[in-house]
Coordinates of C-alpha atoms and ligand atoms in Angstrom, one line a residue:
X10 CA 74.9 9.1 -65.7
X11 CA 72.8 9.5 -69.2
X12 CA 71.0 12.7 -69.9
X13 CA 67.4 12.7 -71.2
X14 CA 65.7 15.1 -73.5
X15 CA 62.1 15.9 -74.6
X16 CA 59.6 17.9 -76.6
X17 CA 56.0 18.1 -77.3
X18 CA 54.5 21.1 -78.6
X19 CA 54.5 23.1 -81.6
X20 CA 58.0 23.9 -82.7
X21 CA 60.6 21.5 -84.2
X22 CA 61.8 19.1 -81.7
X23 CA 64.8 18.3 -83.6
X24 CA 66.9 21.4 -82.8
X25 CA 65.6 21.9 -79.3
X26 CA 66.7 18.0 -78.5
X27 CA 69.8 18.3 -80.2
X28 CA 70.9 21.5 -78.4
X29 CA 69.1 19.9 -75.2
X30 CA 71.8 16.6 -75.3
X31 CA 75.2 19.1 -75.9
X32 CA 73.9 20.4 -72.8
X33 CA 73.6 17.4 -71.1
X34 CA 76.7 15.8 -72.3
X35 CA 78.4 16.4 -69.0
X36 CA 76.1 13.6 -67.8
X37 CA 77.7 10.6 -70.4
X38 CA 79.2 11.0 -74.2
X39 CA 79.8 7.3 -75.3
X40 CA 77.1 7.6 -77.7
X41 CA 73.3 9.1 -78.7
X42 CA 70.1 9.2 -79.8
X43 CA 67.0 10.8 -81.1
X44 CA 63.6 9.5 -82.0
X45 CA 61.2 11.7 -83.7
X46 CA 56.9 11.9 -84.2
X47 CA 56.5 13.3 -87.8
X48 CA 52.9 12.9 -87.8
X49 CA 52.3 8.9 -89.1
X50 CA 56.5 7.6 -88.3
X51 CA 58.9 7.5 -85.7
X52 CA 62.1 8.5 -87.4
X53 CA 64.8 7.1 -85.2
X54 CA 68.5 7.8 -85.6
X55 CA 71.2 6.7 -82.9
X56 CA 75.2 6.1 -82.9
X57 CA 78.0 5.7 -81.1
X58 CA 80.0 9.0 -79.9
X59 CA 79.1 12.3 -79.2
X60 CA 76.2 14.5 -80.2
X61 CA 78.0 15.8 -83.0
X62 CA 78.2 12.7 -84.9
X63 CA 74.7 11.9 -83.8
X64 CA 73.2 15.1 -85.8
X65 CA 75.8 13.9 -88.6
X66 CA 74.6 10.5 -89.1
X67 CA 70.8 12.1 -88.6
X68 CA 71.2 14.4 -91.2
X69 CA 71.6 11.6 -93.9
X70 CA 69.3 9.0 -92.2
X71 CA 66.6 10.2 -91.3
X72 CA 63.7 12.8 -91.4
X73 CA 64.1 15.9 -89.0
X74 CA 60.3 17.1 -88.4
X75 CA 58.0 16.5 -85.8
X76 CA 56.8 18.4 -82.8
X77 CA 57.3 15.3 -80.2
X78 CA 60.9 13.8 -79.6
X79 CA 63.0 12.2 -77.5
X80 CA 66.7 12.2 -77.4
X81 CA 69.5 10.0 -75.1
X82 CA 72.9 10.8 -74.0
X83 CA 75.1 8.1 -72.9
X84 CA 77.2 6.8 -70.5
X85 CA 77.3 3.4 -70.7
X86 CA 76.6 0.7 -67.7
X87 CA 74.7 -2.4 -69.6
X88 CA 76.1 -3.0 -73.2
X89 CA 79.2 -1.7 -74.9
X90 CA 79.0 1.3 -76.3
X91 CA 78.1 1.0 -79.8
X92 CA 74.9 2.1 -82.2
X93 CA 72.5 -0.8 -81.2
X94 CA 72.6 -0.6 -78.0
X95 CA 72.5 3.3 -78.1
X96 CA 68.6 5.1 -76.6
X97 CA 66.1 5.2 -77.5
X98 CA 64.7 1.8 -77.9
X99 CA 61.7 0.6 -79.7
X100 CA 59.5 -1.9 -78.0
X101 CA 58.4 -5.0 -80.4
X102 CA 55.6 -3.5 -82.1
X103 CA 57.6 -0.7 -83.1
X104 CA 54.8 1.5 -81.4
X105 CA 56.5 2.5 -77.9
X106 CA 59.8 4.3 -77.9
X107 CA 61.7 5.3 -74.6
X108 CA 64.9 6.7 -72.9
X109 CA 66.6 5.5 -70.0
X110 CA 69.1 6.7 -67.2
X111 CA 69.8 5.2 -64.6
X112 CA 69.8 1.1 -63.8
X113 CA 67.3 -2.0 -63.8
X114 CA 68.3 -4.6 -61.8
X115 CA 66.1 -7.1 -62.2
X116 CA 66.1 -6.7 -66.4
X117 CA 67.7 -10.4 -66.7
X118 CA 64.8 -12.1 -64.8
X119 CA 62.1 -9.8 -66.9
X120 CA 63.9 -10.4 -69.9
X121 CA 63.4 -13.9 -69.6
X122 CA 59.9 -13.8 -68.9
X123 CA 59.7 -11.8 -71.7
X124 CA 61.5 -13.9 -73.9
X125 CA 58.9 -17.2 -72.7
X126 CA 56.2 -14.9 -74.5
X127 CA 57.8 -14.1 -77.6
X128 CA 59.2 -11.1 -77.4
X129 CA 63.3 -10.7 -78.9
X130 CA 65.8 -8.0 -78.1
X131 CA 68.0 -6.5 -80.3
X132 CA 70.3 -4.5 -77.9
X133 CA 72.3 -5.6 -74.5
X134 CA 70.5 -3.0 -72.7
X135 CA 67.9 -3.2 -69.5
X136 CA 65.9 -0.7 -71.3
X137 CA 65.0 -2.5 -74.3
X138 CA 63.5 -4.9 -71.3
X139 CA 61.8 -2.2 -69.9
X140 CA 60.0 -0.9 -73.4
X141 CA 58.5 -4.4 -73.5
X142 CA 57.6 -4.9 -70.6
X143 CA 55.4 -1.9 -70.7
X144 CA 54.3 -2.7 -74.1
X145 CA 53.5 -6.5 -72.9
X146 CA 51.3 -5.0 -69.7
X147 CA 49.8 -2.9 -72.2
X148 CA 48.6 -5.8 -74.4
X149 CA 47.8 -8.3 -72.2
X150 CA 45.9 -5.6 -69.3
X151 CA 44.4 -3.7 -71.6
X152 CA 45.2 -0.5 -70.4
X153 CA 46.7 3.1 -71.6
X154 CA 50.6 4.2 -71.8
X155 CA 50.4 5.8 -68.1
X156 CA 48.8 3.3 -66.7
X157 CA 51.3 0.4 -68.6
X158 CA 54.5 2.4 -67.7
X159 CA 53.3 2.2 -63.9
X160 CA 52.8 -1.3 -64.0
X161 CA 55.6 -2.2 -65.5
X162 CA 57.8 0.1 -63.0
X163 CA 56.3 -1.9 -60.2
X164 CA 57.7 -4.9 -61.3
X165 CA 61.6 -3.3 -62.2
X166 CA 63.9 -2.9 -59.5
X167 CA 66.5 -0.2 -59.8
X168 CA 66.6 3.2 -60.6
X169 CA 65.4 4.9 -63.6
X170 CA 64.4 8.6 -64.8
X171 CA 62.4 7.3 -68.2
X172 CA 60.6 9.2 -70.6
X173 CA 58.7 7.0 -73.2
X174 CA 55.6 7.7 -75.8
X175 CA 53.2 5.4 -77.8
X176 CA 53.0 6.5 -81.7
X177 CA 49.2 5.5 -81.3
X178 CA 48.8 8.5 -78.9
X179 CA 51.3 10.9 -80.1
X180 CA 49.9 13.7 -77.7
X181 CA 51.7 12.6 -74.5
X182 CA 55.3 11.8 -73.0
X183 CA 54.9 9.7 -70.3
X184 CA 57.9 10.5 -67.4
X185 CA 58.8 8.6 -64.4
X186 CA 61.6 9.0 -61.7
X187 CA 63.5 7.1 -58.7
X188 CA 66.7 8.0 -58.0
X189 CA 67.7 9.6 -61.1
X190 CA 66.9 13.6 -62.1
X191 CA 64.2 14.8 -64.1
X192 CA 62.6 18.2 -64.5
X193 CA 59.7 19.1 -66.5
X194 CA 59.8 22.2 -68.3
X195 CA 56.4 24.1 -68.4
X196 CA 55.9 26.0 -71.8
X197 CA 52.8 28.2 -73.5
X198 CA 51.3 24.4 -74.7
X199 CA 54.3 23.0 -74.5
X200 CA 56.1 21.0 -72.5
X201 CA 60.0 19.7 -71.9
X202 CA 61.5 17.1 -70.1
X203 CA 65.2 17.0 -69.5
X204 CA 67.8 15.3 -66.8
X205 CA 68.0 19.0 -65.5
X206 CA 67.0 22.3 -66.6
X207 CA 69.6 23.7 -69.1
X208 CA 68.0 22.5 -72.4
X209 CA 64.6 24.3 -72.2
X210 CA 65.9 27.2 -70.0
X211 CA 65.5 29.6 -73.3
X212 CA 62.0 28.4 -73.2
X213 CA 60.8 28.7 -69.9
X214 CA 61.6 29.1 -66.5
X215 CA 58.6 27.3 -65.3
X216 CA 59.8 23.9 -64.2
X217 CA 58.4 20.7 -61.7
X218 CA 61.3 18.5 -60.3
X219 CA 60.0 15.1 -60.1
X220 CA 60.4 13.3 -56.7
X221 CA 61.6 10.0 -56.0
X222 CA 58.3 7.5 -57.1
X223 CA 56.6 9.8 -59.4
X224 CA 55.2 9.7 -62.9
X225 CA 53.4 12.2 -64.9
X226 CA 51.8 12.1 -67.9
X227 CA 53.2 14.9 -70.1
X228 CA 49.7 15.8 -72.5
X229 CA 48.9 18.5 -74.9
X230 CA 46.3 20.8 -74.0
X231 CA 46.6 19.4 -70.4
X232 CA 47.7 20.7 -67.0
X233 CA 50.5 17.9 -66.1
X234 CA 49.8 15.7 -63.6
X235 CA 51.8 13.9 -61.2
X236 CA 50.9 10.5 -58.9
X237 CA 53.1 7.8 -56.8
X238 CA 54.1 5.1 -59.1
X239 CA 53.7 2.6 -56.3
X240 CA 49.9 3.3 -55.2
X241 CA 48.4 5.5 -57.8
X242 CA 47.9 9.0 -55.2
X243 CA 48.0 12.1 -56.8
X244 CA 51.0 14.4 -56.1
X245 CA 50.8 18.1 -56.4
X246 CA 52.9 19.7 -58.6
X247 CA 55.4 22.4 -57.1
X248 CA 56.0 24.5 -59.7
X249 CA 59.4 26.4 -59.4
X250 CA 60.2 29.9 -61.4
X251 CA 64.1 29.1 -62.3
X252 CA 66.5 31.7 -62.1
X253 CA 69.0 30.2 -64.0
X254 CA 70.2 31.9 -67.2
X255 CA 71.8 31.2 -70.4
X256 CA 74.7 32.5 -70.6
X257 CA 75.6 30.8 -67.5
X258 CA 75.5 27.9 -69.2
X259 CA 77.3 28.9 -72.4
X260 CA 81.6 28.8 -73.1
X261 CA 81.2 32.7 -73.3
X262 CA 84.5 33.1 -75.6
X263 CA 86.2 30.7 -73.8
X264 CA 87.6 27.6 -75.6
X265 CA 86.5 24.8 -72.6
X266 CA 83.8 25.1 -69.8
X267 CA 86.8 24.1 -67.8
X268 CA 88.6 27.3 -68.1
X269 CA 85.8 29.5 -68.1
X270 CA 84.8 28.1 -64.6
X271 CA 88.2 28.5 -63.1
X272 CA 88.1 32.1 -64.3
X273 CA 84.5 31.8 -62.8
X274 CA 85.9 31.4 -59.2
X275 CA 86.6 35.0 -57.8
X276 CA 82.7 36.0 -58.7
X277 CA 81.6 32.5 -57.3
X278 CA 83.5 32.6 -54.0
X279 CA 82.4 35.8 -54.1
X280 CA 78.5 34.7 -54.4
X281 CA 78.7 32.1 -52.0
X282 CA 80.0 34.3 -49.5
X283 CA 77.2 37.4 -50.4
X284 CA 74.8 37.9 -48.0
X285 CA 76.3 35.2 -45.3
X286 CA 79.9 37.5 -44.4
X287 CA 79.1 40.3 -42.7
X288 CA 82.0 41.4 -41.5
X289 CA 81.4 45.1 -40.5
X290 CA 78.6 43.9 -38.1
X291 CA 80.9 40.6 -36.3
X292 CA 78.9 38.1 -38.2
X293 CA 78.0 35.1 -40.5
X294 CA 74.7 34.4 -41.2
X295 CA 74.1 31.0 -42.4
X296 CA 70.2 29.7 -41.7
X297 CA 70.9 26.1 -42.0
X298 CA 73.2 26.7 -39.2
X299 CA 71.2 28.8 -37.1
X300 CA 68.2 26.5 -37.2
X301 CA 70.6 23.4 -35.6
X302 CA 72.9 25.4 -33.6
X303 CA 72.1 23.3 -30.8
X304 CA 73.2 19.7 -33.4
X305 CA 76.5 21.4 -34.1
X306 CA 77.5 22.3 -30.8
X307 CA 76.5 19.2 -28.9
X308 CA 78.1 16.6 -31.7
X309 CA 79.9 14.1 -30.7
X310 CA 81.6 14.6 -34.1
X311 CA 81.3 15.5 -37.6
X312 CA 81.4 12.8 -40.2
X313 CA 81.9 14.2 -43.8
X314 CA 81.1 12.0 -46.8
X315 CA 81.7 12.5 -50.6
X316 CA 83.3 11.5 -53.6
X317 CA 85.9 12.9 -55.4
X318 CA 86.7 16.5 -55.3
X319 CA 84.3 16.9 -53.3
X320 CA 85.9 14.3 -50.8
X321 CA 89.0 16.5 -50.8
X322 CA 86.9 19.5 -50.1
X323 CA 85.9 17.5 -47.1
X324 CA 89.5 16.6 -46.1
X325 CA 90.3 20.4 -46.0
X326 CA 87.5 21.0 -43.9
X327 CA 88.5 18.4 -41.9
X328 CA 92.1 20.4 -41.1
X329 CA 89.6 24.2 -40.6
X330 CA 86.8 22.3 -38.2
X331 CA 89.3 20.9 -36.2
X332 CA 91.7 23.3 -36.3
X333 CA 89.0 26.6 -35.8
X334 CA 86.3 25.3 -34.4
X335 CA 87.9 22.4 -32.3
X336 CA 85.0 19.8 -33.4
X337 CA 86.6 16.6 -34.2
X338 CA 85.7 15.5 -37.7
X339 CA 86.0 12.1 -40.1
X340 CA 86.2 12.2 -43.5
X341 CA 85.2 9.2 -45.7
X342 CA 84.6 8.1 -49.1
X343 CA 80.7 7.9 -49.3
X344 CA 81.2 4.7 -51.2
X345 CA 82.9 2.7 -48.4
X346 CA 81.4 4.5 -45.9
X347 CA 77.8 2.9 -46.8
X348 CA 78.8 -0.5 -47.0
X349 CA 81.1 -1.0 -43.6
X350 CA 79.0 -0.7 -40.4
X351 CA 80.1 2.3 -39.2
X352 CA 79.4 4.0 -35.5
X353 CA 76.6 7.0 -35.8
X354 CA 75.2 7.9 -33.3
X355 CA 72.0 10.2 -32.9
X356 CA 74.4 12.9 -31.5
X357 CA 76.5 13.3 -34.8
X358 CA 76.4 15.6 -37.4
X359 CA 76.7 13.9 -41.2
X360 CA 78.1 16.3 -43.6
X361 CA 77.4 15.3 -47.1
X362 CA 79.2 17.5 -49.9
X363 CA 78.4 16.9 -53.5
X364 CA 78.5 19.5 -56.5
X365 CA 75.6 17.7 -58.2
X366 CA 73.4 16.6 -55.4
X367 CA 72.7 13.8 -57.2
X368 CA 75.7 11.5 -56.7
X369 CA 74.2 7.9 -55.8
X370 CA 77.1 7.0 -53.0
X371 CA 76.6 9.9 -51.0
X372 CA 73.0 9.6 -51.5
X373 CA 72.9 6.5 -49.9
X374 CA 75.4 7.6 -47.3
X375 CA 73.0 10.3 -46.1
X376 CA 69.7 7.4 -46.3
X377 CA 71.9 4.7 -44.0
X378 CA 72.8 8.1 -41.7
X379 CA 69.2 9.2 -41.0
X380 CA 68.2 6.1 -40.5
X381 CA 71.0 5.7 -37.8
X382 CA 69.4 8.9 -36.5
X383 CA 72.2 11.1 -37.2
X384 CA 71.6 14.8 -38.5
X385 CA 72.1 15.4 -42.0
X386 CA 73.6 18.4 -43.9
X387 CA 74.1 19.1 -46.9
X388 CA 76.8 21.1 -49.0
X389 CA 75.4 21.2 -52.7
X390 CA 75.7 23.4 -55.7
X391 CA 72.4 22.0 -58.0
X392 CA 69.5 23.3 -56.4
X393 CA 66.7 21.2 -55.7
X394 CA 68.7 17.9 -56.4
X395 CA 68.4 14.9 -54.9
X396 CA 70.6 15.3 -52.0
X397 CA 69.8 18.6 -50.9
X398 CA 65.9 17.4 -50.4
X399 CA 67.6 14.3 -49.1
X400 CA 69.4 16.2 -46.3
X401 CA 68.1 17.8 -43.0
X402 CA 68.8 20.8 -43.8
X403 CA 72.3 22.5 -45.8
X404 CA 73.5 25.3 -47.2
X405 CA 73.9 25.7 -51.5
X406 CA 77.5 26.8 -52.5
X407 CA 76.0 29.1 -55.2
X408 CA 78.7 28.6 -57.8
X409 CA 76.2 28.5 -60.9
X410 CA 76.2 25.5 -63.4
X411 CA 79.4 23.5 -63.2
X412 CA 79.7 21.7 -66.9
X413 CA 83.4 20.4 -67.7
X414 CA 83.7 17.3 -65.8
X415 CA 86.4 18.5 -63.8
X416 CA 85.4 19.9 -60.5
X417 CA 87.0 23.8 -60.3
X418 CA 84.6 26.2 -58.8
X419 CA 82.9 23.5 -57.4
X420 CA 85.7 22.8 -54.9
X421 CA 87.0 26.7 -54.0
X422 CA 83.2 27.2 -53.0
X423 CA 82.4 24.2 -51.2
X424 CA 85.8 25.1 -49.2
X425 CA 84.3 28.7 -48.7
X426 CA 81.0 27.6 -47.6
X427 CA 82.9 24.4 -45.0
X428 CA 85.6 27.8 -44.0
X429 CA 82.3 30.2 -42.9
X430 CA 80.3 26.6 -41.0
X431 CA 83.6 26.4 -39.2
X432 CA 84.4 30.3 -38.7
X433 CA 80.7 30.6 -37.3
X434 CA 80.6 27.5 -35.0
X435 CA 84.3 28.7 -33.6
X436 CA 82.9 31.8 -32.9
X437 CA 79.4 30.2 -30.9
X438 CA 82.1 28.0 -29.1
X439 CA 84.0 30.2 -27.6
X440 CA 86.7 29.5 -29.3
X441 CA 87.1 32.5 -31.1
X442 CA 88.1 36.3 -29.6
X443 CA 85.9 39.2 -31.5
X444 CA 89.3 40.5 -33.0
X445 CA 90.5 37.2 -34.3
X446 CA 86.7 36.1 -35.5
X447 CA 87.3 39.8 -37.1
X448 CA 90.5 39.3 -38.3
X449 CA 89.4 36.0 -40.6
X450 CA 86.2 37.5 -41.7
X451 CA 87.7 40.3 -43.5
X452 CA 90.5 38.2 -44.5
X453 CA 87.8 35.8 -46.0
X454 CA 86.4 38.8 -47.7
X455 CA 89.7 39.6 -49.4
X456 CA 90.0 35.8 -51.6
X457 CA 88.1 36.9 -54.5
X458 CA 90.6 39.8 -55.1
X459 CA 93.6 37.1 -54.1
X460 CA 92.3 34.5 -56.3
X461 CA 92.1 36.9 -59.4
X462 CA 95.8 37.5 -59.0
X463 CA 96.7 33.7 -58.3
X464 CA 95.2 33.6 -61.9
X465 CA 97.5 36.3 -63.4
X466 CA 100.1 33.2 -63.3
X467 CA 98.0 31.7 -66.0
X468 CA 101.0 32.5 -69.0
X469 CA 103.4 31.1 -66.6
X470 CA 101.8 28.1 -66.0
X471 CA 101.4 27.6 -69.5
X472 CA 105.0 27.9 -70.6
X473 CA 105.2 25.6 -67.3
X474 CA 102.8 23.2 -68.8
X475 CA 104.6 22.9 -72.3
X476 CA 107.7 21.6 -70.4
X477 CA 106.0 19.0 -68.9
X478 CA 103.4 17.7 -71.2
X479 CA 105.2 14.4 -72.2
X480 CA 105.8 13.4 -68.8
X481 CA 103.8 9.7 -68.1
X482 CA 104.1 10.3 -64.2
X483 CA 103.8 13.2 -61.4
X484 CA 103.3 13.4 -57.9
X485 CA 101.5 16.2 -55.9
X486 CA 103.1 16.8 -52.6
X487 CA 101.8 19.3 -49.9
X488 CA 101.1 19.5 -46.2
X489 CA 98.9 20.3 -43.5
X490 CA 95.9 22.3 -45.2
X491 CA 97.5 22.2 -48.5
X492 CA 97.8 18.2 -48.4
X493 CA 94.1 17.6 -49.9
X494 CA 94.9 20.6 -52.3
X495 CA 98.1 18.4 -53.2
X496 CA 95.5 14.7 -54.2
X497 CA 92.9 17.6 -55.6
X498 CA 95.6 18.8 -58.1
X499 CA 96.5 14.8 -59.2
X500 CA 93.5 14.0 -59.7
X501 CA 92.5 17.2 -62.0
X502 CA 95.8 16.1 -63.9
X503 CA 94.9 12.1 -64.3
X504 CA 91.2 13.0 -65.0
X505 CA 91.7 15.1 -68.4
X506 CA 95.3 14.7 -69.6
X507 CA 95.7 10.9 -68.9
X508 CA 98.7 11.2 -67.2
X509 CA 99.4 9.4 -64.2
X510 CA 100.0 11.3 -61.0
X511 CA 100.0 10.2 -57.3
X512 CA 98.8 13.5 -54.4
X513 CA 101.4 12.4 -51.3
X514 CA 101.5 14.5 -47.7
X515 CA 105.3 16.0 -48.1
X516 CA 106.8 14.2 -45.4
X517 CA 105.4 10.8 -46.8
X518 CA 107.8 11.2 -49.7
X519 CA 110.3 9.6 -47.5
X520 CA 108.1 6.4 -46.7
X521 CA 107.9 5.0 -50.5
X522 CA 106.7 7.5 -53.5
X523 CA 110.8 9.1 -53.3
X524 CA 112.1 5.8 -55.3
X525 CA 109.7 7.1 -58.2
X526 CA 112.2 10.4 -58.3
X527 CA 114.4 11.1 -61.0
X528 CA 115.0 13.3 -63.8
X529 CA 112.0 12.6 -65.3
X530 CA 109.7 12.7 -62.5
X531 CA 107.9 16.2 -62.2
X532 CA 107.0 16.7 -58.7
X533 CA 104.7 20.1 -57.5
X534 CA 105.4 21.0 -54.2
X535 CA 102.9 23.6 -52.1
X536 CA 105.3 25.6 -50.5
X537 CA 103.1 28.5 -48.8
X538 CA 104.6 30.4 -46.0
X539 CA 103.3 29.3 -42.4
X540 CA 101.9 26.1 -42.0
X541 CA 105.5 23.5 -42.2
X542 CA 107.5 25.5 -44.7
X543 CA 110.5 24.5 -43.3
X544 CA 109.9 21.4 -43.3
X545 CA 108.2 21.5 -46.7
X546 CA 111.6 23.6 -47.9
X547 CA 113.8 20.2 -46.1
X548 CA 111.3 17.9 -48.7
X549 CA 112.3 19.9 -51.5
X550 CA 115.9 19.6 -50.6
X551 CA 115.2 15.7 -51.2
X552 CA 113.7 15.7 -54.1
X553 CA 116.4 18.2 -55.4
X554 CA 119.4 15.5 -54.7
X555 CA 117.3 12.9 -56.6
X556 CA 117.3 15.0 -59.6
X557 CA 114.0 15.6 -59.7
X558 CA 112.1 18.4 -61.2
X559 CA 110.8 20.5 -58.9
X560 CA 107.5 23.0 -59.7
X561 CA 106.9 25.5 -56.7
X562 CA 103.4 26.7 -55.3
X563 CA 104.9 29.6 -53.1
X564 CA 103.7 32.3 -51.7
X565 CA 104.7 35.9 -52.8
X566 CA 108.4 37.4 -51.9
X567 CA 109.4 34.0 -51.2
X568 CA 113.5 33.9 -51.6
X569 CA 114.4 30.3 -50.2
X570 CA 112.5 28.2 -52.6
X571 CA 113.4 30.1 -55.9
X572 CA 116.3 28.6 -55.7
X573 CA 115.9 25.4 -55.2
X574 CA 113.2 24.9 -57.9
X575 CA 112.9 24.5 -61.3
X576 CA 110.0 26.7 -61.6
X577 CA 108.5 29.2 -59.3
X578 CA 104.8 30.2 -59.1
X579 CA 103.5 32.8 -56.5
X580 CA 100.0 32.7 -54.8
X581 CA 99.0 36.0 -52.5
X582 CA 99.9 35.7 -49.0
X583 CA 96.5 34.5 -47.2
X584 CA 95.7 32.9 -43.5
X585 CA 97.0 29.6 -43.5
X586 CA 93.4 28.0 -43.1
X587 CA 92.9 30.1 -46.7
X588 CA 95.6 29.1 -48.7
X589 CA 94.3 25.6 -49.9
X590 CA 91.5 28.5 -52.1
X591 CA 94.5 30.0 -53.8
X592 CA 97.0 27.2 -53.9
X593 CA 94.7 25.4 -55.9
X594 CA 94.2 27.8 -58.7
X595 CA 97.5 27.2 -60.7
X596 CA 97.1 23.4 -60.1
X597 CA 94.0 23.3 -61.7
X598 CA 95.0 25.7 -64.8
X599 CA 98.7 23.2 -64.9
X600 CA 96.1 20.3 -65.6
X601 CA 94.1 22.4 -67.9
X602 CA 96.9 23.5 -70.3
X603 CA 98.7 19.9 -70.3
X604 CA 95.4 18.5 -71.6
X605 CA 95.0 21.0 -74.1
X606 CA 98.8 20.6 -75.2
X607 CA 98.0 16.7 -75.5
X608 CA 95.0 17.2 -77.7
X609 CA 92.3 15.8 -74.7
X610 CA 89.0 16.0 -74.9
X611 CA 88.8 18.6 -71.7
X612 CA 85.5 19.3 -70.6
X613 CA 84.4 15.3 -71.8
X614 CA 87.2 13.4 -70.3
X615 CA 87.5 9.8 -71.6
X616 CA 85.2 6.8 -69.4
X617 CA 83.7 9.8 -67.1
X618 CA 80.6 11.5 -66.4
X619 CA 79.9 14.9 -64.5
X620 CA 77.2 13.5 -62.6
X621 CA 77.5 9.5 -61.3
X622 CA 74.0 8.1 -60.2
X623 CA 75.3 5.2 -60.4
X624 CA 77.4 3.0 -57.6
Ligands
LIG25 O1 78.6 16.1 -58.0 P1 79.6 15.7 -56.8 O2 80.6 16.2 -56.6 O3 78.8 14.7 -55.7 O4 80.9 14.9 -57.5 C1 81.8 14.3 -57.0 C2 82.7 13.2 -57.9 O5 82.0 12.7 -59.0 C3 83.6 14.9 -58.8 O6 84.2 15.0 -57.6 C4 85.0 14.2 -59.4 O7 85.5 13.0 -59.1 C5 85.1 15.2 -60.3 N1 85.0 14.9 -61.8 C6 86.4 15.4 -60.3 O8 86.9 16.2 -61.4

């Protein structure tokens, strides 16, 4: 959580930092701030609110010149979101200024110690403690900024990505990372630092991602020097050439990133299976699986860990792996898994699913499983992310940057990867004949076109959204493969429109939720052909008898549900295991339109952040 940006070089730092913060707002957006060095002074402006509020405030309050600066967009942990708690934070002398993403857990005791030495604090943040600790080390040990940061961080417990500069030495920014991401962009005698590469991608494709426990002194006219925070050992920067381009991180004519990302799904799914799904050759090529085939084939069980939408993709995977590959699967919330005492053996395979690859609970679950000897496989979107580096092997989803806080294309591309994995293992295990395998592979190849078709429901969905935009509750029902889709539909609605929504297995309705149904209650039912269709139709009858309003997602040409439901949205027919890739589309659109009609901030819903790097 929180986004950080820094610049040092020959350009004006202000526009780079503001633009960079806007791109990082997905990481947090309850307050923002910037500090610029203009050659003699540090000019600092910060405010509760979004980066646009910061822009408005800065125009009237500070000089915006300077070729050195740092900026921050915040998701509050310590201290409520207000102007004072916003970053950057000064040290007591006013010489040092810092931005921080993460939590310093022992800040209370450090604060007490610094208090005894005469330091005072204006904010409630752990970050202000850290910058003063750095200053205290500088003074008491007579060392330069880099060394002071290193010594201070060795006294700090917690997680961080920080950038700090000293007005007495304005040719350098010192950065460090433990647990939160930090990338350094390398230009022609200029450097950028940021939580991800999006703030600097139009200036340079060359970047170094710090590893956990590393720090760097980014100094003009010098090469980047990395070192280990703990023991001073030199680390060698691995300079990557990034593939990301600017269009991918802009809205491209759509009103919101979420809508753009919903519409990108046909392309994203295709990119996910490109080069992997080869029906003509009758194979699925996945290096991560090929290299570790025995581990998967001999696994006692697969444990899937994830959070939020990625957890829902994991639930779909449970159906796919068990149904197609006949491998037992357990799906766990990473946050629960890491704190109970789960039975994990060396014969288990753990699959961690994460769009961002930075989710703190998922990362912790991986570390625990590795300690217990399990083989850990990652399904991530963000290339080079912490989870992709921590896992033994893995597969990228290649969905492209997902910026809307509500996950959409991440979900469908995760399911695509997991489907490829399950099909490949099913074939290797002999669960599939050649002809059945070929049938599944060719059908999977048609999914992008079918998603395109499902997107054609947009106008109808918008009309339905208008009918239900004032609802206060909503029920989502599905069975089998589409039960996780019901959960995902409900999550999408609540997170962006703030309408209370519940997802349930359709048959569970009569064990409690049916009591909620009356003429005010919209019930979204996924009732595609195959997969317990007749039973779901009975559930629809039960809702109708209680006057619930029924919005049904059905297979094209359906004749039964049409007569029962208030609204019917069709999706193309496909193999049952692939239906979640289609049925989820109208649910994404429904939550999107309702949120827009309720005037909600679709891409940046309240209290949320895209990347949850705190537990
Ligand atoms: O980056 P991850 O996939 O690990 O994120 C997990 C969840 O935080 C994420 O899916 C969250 O639930 C989304 N906001 C849902 O739309």
